[in-house]
Short mmCIF file of C-alpha atoms in Angstrom, two decimals:
data_model
loop_
_atom_site.label_atom_id
_atom_site.label_comp_id
_atom_site.label_asym_id
_atom_site.label_seq_id
_atom_site.Cartn_x
_atom_site.Cartn_y
_atom_site.Cartn_z
CA MET I 1 96.77 194.46 103.75
CA GLU I 2 97.87 198.25 103.88
CA GLU I 3 95.84 200.56 107.11
CA VAL I 4 94.72 203.57 105.93
CA LEU I 5 91.96 204.69 109.07
CA ARG I 6 92.13 203.67 112.52
CA LEU I 7 90.60 205.52 114.78
CA GLU I 8 90.64 204.43 118.86
CA ASN I 9 88.91 204.35 121.20
CA LEU I 10 87.32 207.42 119.72
CA GLN I 11 84.70 209.60 122.91
CA LYS I 12 82.43 212.55 121.86
CA PHE I 13 79.91 214.14 124.54
CA PHE I 14 77.09 216.33 123.62
CA GLY I 15 76.12 217.76 126.86
CA ASN I 16 75.85 214.53 129.26
CA VAL I 17 74.76 212.55 126.13
CA ARG I 18 77.97 210.51 124.94
CA ALA I 19 77.03 210.49 122.08
CA LEU I 20 80.01 207.50 120.66
CA LYS I 21 81.67 204.76 123.63
CA ASP I 22 85.61 204.03 123.00
CA ALA I 23 84.38 203.01 119.11
CA THR I 24 88.04 201.04 117.41
CA PHE I 25 87.95 199.98 114.41
CA THR I 26 90.14 200.16 110.72
CA LEU I 27 90.15 200.18 107.17
CA ASN I 28 92.77 199.12 104.86
CA GLU I 29 93.77 200.09 101.19
CA GLY I 30 91.51 198.77 99.05
CA GLU I 31 88.14 198.28 100.66
CA VAL I 32 84.45 198.48 101.13
CA VAL I 33 83.53 199.38 105.14
CA ALA I 34 79.31 199.22 105.58
CA LEU I 35 78.92 201.08 109.12
CA LEU I 36 74.93 200.13 110.08
CA GLY I 37 73.17 200.63 113.01
CA ASP I 38 70.17 201.75 113.61
CA ASN I 39 69.07 205.46 114.33
CA GLY I 40 71.01 206.90 117.44
CA ALA I 41 74.06 204.14 116.93
CA GLY I 42 76.15 206.81 116.60
CA LYS I 43 76.96 206.28 112.66
CA SER I 44 76.72 210.39 111.88
CA THR I 45 78.61 211.28 114.78
CA LEU I 46 81.69 209.13 114.50
CA ILE I 47 81.47 210.68 110.11
CA LYS I 48 81.91 213.55 111.92
CA ALA I 49 84.46 213.52 114.09
CA ILE I 50 86.60 211.94 111.62
CA SER I 51 84.95 214.51 108.90
CA GLY I 52 85.84 217.38 111.45
CA ILE I 53 82.78 218.77 111.54
CA HIS I 54 82.50 217.25 115.22
CA PRO I 55 85.98 216.10 116.52
CA ALA I 56 86.03 213.47 118.65
CA ASP I 57 86.70 214.91 122.62
CA GLN I 58 89.05 211.58 122.96
CA GLY I 59 90.49 208.89 121.37
CA ASN I 60 92.93 208.49 118.57
CA ILE I 61 92.68 208.97 115.02
CA PHE I 62 95.07 207.04 112.44
CA VAL I 63 95.43 207.76 109.16
CA ARG I 64 98.29 205.43 107.39
CA GLY I 65 99.89 204.36 110.85
CA ALA I 66 100.77 208.26 112.00
CA LYS I 67 99.06 209.97 114.80
CA VAL I 68 95.98 212.78 113.30
CA SER I 69 94.53 215.77 114.70
CA ILE I 70 90.89 216.34 112.51
CA LYS I 71 89.55 219.98 113.53
CA SER I 72 88.36 220.81 110.87
CA PRO I 73 86.75 219.56 107.65
CA ARG I 74 89.77 220.97 105.72
CA GLU I 75 91.85 219.07 107.97
CA ALA I 76 90.29 215.73 106.24
CA MET I 77 89.73 216.77 102.69
CA ALA I 78 94.06 217.52 103.78
CA LEU I 79 94.10 213.95 104.40
CA GLY I 80 92.90 212.54 102.17
CA ILE I 81 89.44 212.57 102.99
CA GLU I 82 86.13 213.19 101.61
CA THR I 83 83.16 212.77 102.65
CA ILE I 84 79.45 212.73 101.19
CA HIS I 85 76.19 213.77 103.46
CA GLN I 86 72.50 213.42 102.68
CA ASP I 87 72.31 217.00 102.21
CA THR I 88 74.78 217.47 99.29
CA SER I 89 77.53 219.58 99.47
CA LEU I 90 76.83 221.49 96.18
CA ALA I 91 77.07 224.99 95.12
CA PRO I 92 73.63 225.76 93.20
CA ASP I 93 73.77 228.43 91.30
CA LEU I 94 77.41 227.16 89.68
CA SER I 95 76.77 224.44 86.37
CA ILE I 96 77.01 221.32 86.85
CA ALA I 97 80.78 221.34 84.73
CA ARG I 98 82.10 223.56 87.99
CA ASN I 99 80.73 222.27 90.33
CA LEU I 100 82.12 218.60 89.26
CA PHE I 101 85.42 220.82 89.94
CA LEU I 102 85.11 223.18 92.23
CA GLY I 103 88.05 225.03 93.35
CA ARG I 104 89.84 222.19 91.55
CA GLU I 105 89.26 223.81 87.57
CA PRO I 106 91.29 223.01 84.83
CA THR I 107 92.82 225.80 83.43
CA LYS I 108 94.62 227.55 80.13
CA LEU I 109 98.36 228.95 80.91
CA SER I 110 98.98 227.78 84.51
CA TRP I 111 101.93 229.68 84.88
CA LEU I 112 99.03 232.85 84.99
CA GLY I 113 98.68 231.71 88.28
CA VAL I 114 95.37 232.20 90.38
CA PHE I 115 94.47 234.94 87.11
CA ALA I 116 94.84 231.71 84.35
CA PRO I 117 91.53 231.43 82.66
CA MET I 118 89.48 228.21 83.13
CA ASP I 119 89.74 225.76 79.99
CA LEU I 120 85.59 225.43 79.62
CA VAL I 121 86.43 222.78 76.87
CA THR I 122 88.26 220.72 79.06
CA LEU I 123 86.03 221.39 81.87
CA ARG I 124 82.65 220.21 80.01
CA ALA I 125 84.33 217.51 78.59
CA ALA I 126 85.29 215.87 81.95
CA ALA I 127 82.47 216.39 83.20
CA SER I 128 80.46 214.86 81.19
CA THR I 129 82.65 211.31 80.70
CA LEU I 130 81.64 211.93 84.66
CA LEU I 131 77.83 212.04 84.18
CA LYS I 132 78.30 208.94 81.75
CA ARG I 133 80.20 207.08 84.65
CA VAL I 134 77.74 207.23 86.84
CA GLY I 135 74.96 207.17 84.62
CA ILE I 136 73.45 209.45 84.66
CA SER I 137 71.55 208.49 81.36
CA LYS I 138 69.37 211.12 80.26
CA LYS I 139 71.71 214.35 78.64
CA LEU I 140 72.15 216.50 81.75
CA ASN I 141 74.57 219.63 79.43
CA ALA I 142 77.23 220.34 81.58
CA ASP I 143 76.55 224.24 81.83
CA ALA I 144 72.86 223.50 83.30
CA PRO I 145 72.71 224.70 87.58
CA VAL I 146 72.90 222.63 89.84
CA SER I 147 69.43 223.89 91.49
CA THR I 148 67.60 222.50 88.08
CA LEU I 149 69.01 219.11 89.15
CA SER I 150 66.25 216.48 91.13
CA GLY I 151 67.76 215.12 94.90
CA GLY I 152 69.38 212.05 93.08
CA GLU I 153 71.46 213.66 90.31
CA ARG I 154 72.91 215.94 92.43
CA GLN I 155 73.96 212.95 95.17
CA SER I 156 75.22 211.39 91.65
CA ILE I 157 77.61 215.61 91.23
CA ALA I 158 78.62 214.81 94.33
CA ILE I 159 79.56 210.89 94.58
CA SER I 160 81.29 211.95 91.13
CA ARG I 161 83.33 214.56 92.35
CA ALA I 162 84.50 212.44 94.62
CA MET I 163 85.57 209.87 93.16
CA GLN I 164 87.18 212.10 90.99
CA PHE I 165 89.87 213.60 93.63
CA ALA I 166 89.88 210.20 94.37
CA ALA I 167 90.14 210.80 98.81
CA LYS I 168 92.39 207.97 99.88
CA VAL I 169 88.87 207.81 102.16
CA ILE I 170 86.07 208.42 100.69
CA ILE I 171 83.05 208.51 103.60
CA LEU I 172 79.68 207.75 101.97
CA ASP I 173 76.59 208.24 103.55
CA GLU I 174 73.78 206.84 102.31
CA PRO I 175 74.25 207.37 98.91
CA THR I 176 71.14 205.64 97.97
CA ASN I 177 68.49 207.56 99.82
CA ASN I 178 66.29 209.97 97.79
CA LEU I 179 67.80 207.78 93.62
CA GLY I 180 66.17 206.27 91.35
CA VAL I 181 66.67 202.20 90.34
CA GLU I 182 69.40 202.89 87.70
CA GLU I 183 70.81 206.10 89.81
CA THR I 184 71.41 203.74 92.45
CA HIS I 185 72.84 201.13 90.05
CA GLY I 186 75.15 204.25 89.04
CA VAL I 187 76.12 205.00 92.16
CA LEU I 188 76.67 200.57 93.60
CA ARG I 189 78.48 200.11 90.13
CA PHE I 190 81.29 203.57 90.88
CA VAL I 191 81.81 202.13 94.10
CA LYS I 192 82.90 199.75 93.43
CA GLU I 193 85.01 200.93 90.49
CA VAL I 194 86.82 202.62 93.36
CA ARG I 195 87.42 199.56 95.48
CA GLN I 196 89.14 197.98 92.59
CA ALA I 197 91.73 201.49 91.62
CA GLY I 198 92.55 201.15 95.04
CA HIS I 199 90.50 203.67 97.41
CA SER I 200 89.28 202.50 100.69
CA VAL I 201 85.16 203.26 101.14
CA LEU I 202 83.48 203.54 104.70
CA PHE I 203 79.47 203.17 103.37
CA ILE I 204 76.58 204.19 105.78
CA THR I 205 73.77 202.79 104.31
CA HIS I 206 70.30 201.76 105.79
CA ASN I 207 69.90 199.54 102.36
CA ILE I 208 71.04 196.46 104.20
CA HIS I 209 71.00 194.93 100.63
CA HIS I 210 73.24 196.92 98.70
CA VAL I 211 75.82 196.59 101.61
CA PHE I 212 75.68 192.55 100.60
CA GLN I 213 76.40 193.49 96.85
CA VAL I 214 80.02 196.03 97.59
CA ALA I 215 81.21 195.40 101.31
CA ASP I 216 83.68 193.73 101.95
CA ARG I 217 83.40 193.82 105.94
CA ILE I 218 80.89 195.57 108.09
CA VAL I 219 80.55 197.76 111.90
CA VAL I 220 78.18 197.27 113.64
CA MET I 221 77.20 200.14 115.95
CA ARG I 222 75.09 200.20 119.10
CA ARG I 223 74.69 203.39 121.55
CA GLY I 224 77.20 205.06 120.71
CA GLU I 225 79.79 202.00 120.53
CA VAL I 226 81.47 199.31 117.89
CA VAL I 227 79.88 195.86 118.92
CA ALA I 228 80.29 193.91 116.24
CA GLU I 229 82.49 192.90 113.24
CA LEU I 230 81.90 190.72 110.21
CA ILE I 231 83.62 189.78 106.95
CA VAL I 232 80.20 190.23 104.01
CA ALA I 233 81.40 186.36 102.35
CA GLU I 234 81.48 184.88 106.17
CA THR I 235 77.48 186.21 107.55
CA ASP I 236 73.72 186.27 106.28
CA LEU I 237 71.62 189.34 106.43
CA LEU I 238 69.49 187.59 109.19
CA THR I 239 72.75 187.40 111.77
CA VAL I 240 73.47 191.17 110.06
CA GLU I 241 69.73 192.80 111.27
CA SER I 242 69.55 190.79 115.25
CA ILE I 243 73.67 192.26 115.38
CA ILE I 244 71.71 195.97 114.60
CA MET I 245 68.94 195.82 116.73
CA GLY I 246 70.65 193.27 119.53
CA VAL I 247 67.74 190.55 119.50
CA ASP I 248 68.71 186.89 118.94
CA LYS I 249 68.71 185.72 115.19
CA ALA I 250 65.96 182.85 116.45
CA THR I 251 63.84 185.91 117.57
CA LEU I 252 64.05 187.54 113.57
CA VAL I 253 62.94 183.84 112.25
CA GLY I 254 59.68 183.28 114.70
CA ASP I 255 58.50 187.11 113.62
CA ALA I 256 58.66 186.89 109.63
CA MET I 257 57.17 183.24 110.28
CA ALA I 258 54.48 185.17 111.63
CA HIS I 259 54.20 187.36 109.13
#
């Protein structure tokens, strides 16, 4: 399996607080890796280091074996790393279709360069196909402004956009938060589709059940460092929970039986 992303000894300080401590792991081609850990474990800081929002203070990032420096989200995207945060970065006043293709709209007469008119027919058709794939079953008008959508629908649109432009690495930060059951299934199905197409996904979630449905490997963080890496097929829910919490598995079993 070819390595797509490798982090080596990433460190990040905020004042005197060390938010990342020698964080190291790899992500391979066509693999879904779940990044787990309690609040404050360092997951968000790690994601922000990879996506160029808060570049790491020390350590190295490699993309397909080449050492890279990611100082901004634009640089991350140029390297094929797309991040979808909980607070989806959509333009609320633009239509759903325009949001799906933001900055990459299909045009007619492409030889006109920046003056080429947008191909609205293609745009709308592609938008409605994408919406169906995400499992938004109710008829959404591709021309409706994003501001008219529910939180879950917005999340699905943002995910569709990353999938549409099929980045090498897609980072999903709590993608099923605020989603209904059907939308959640749409997202999880999408994650599987992306993996089958050979892309790599880093999946941050609090829902361990979702991890067992879509992930190949699990990376657990605690207090800014990677404390465990597990293969999903070789572990179980209780083991993962005990590592996240830093307690003995027997303690968790005892607690569960006491209740």
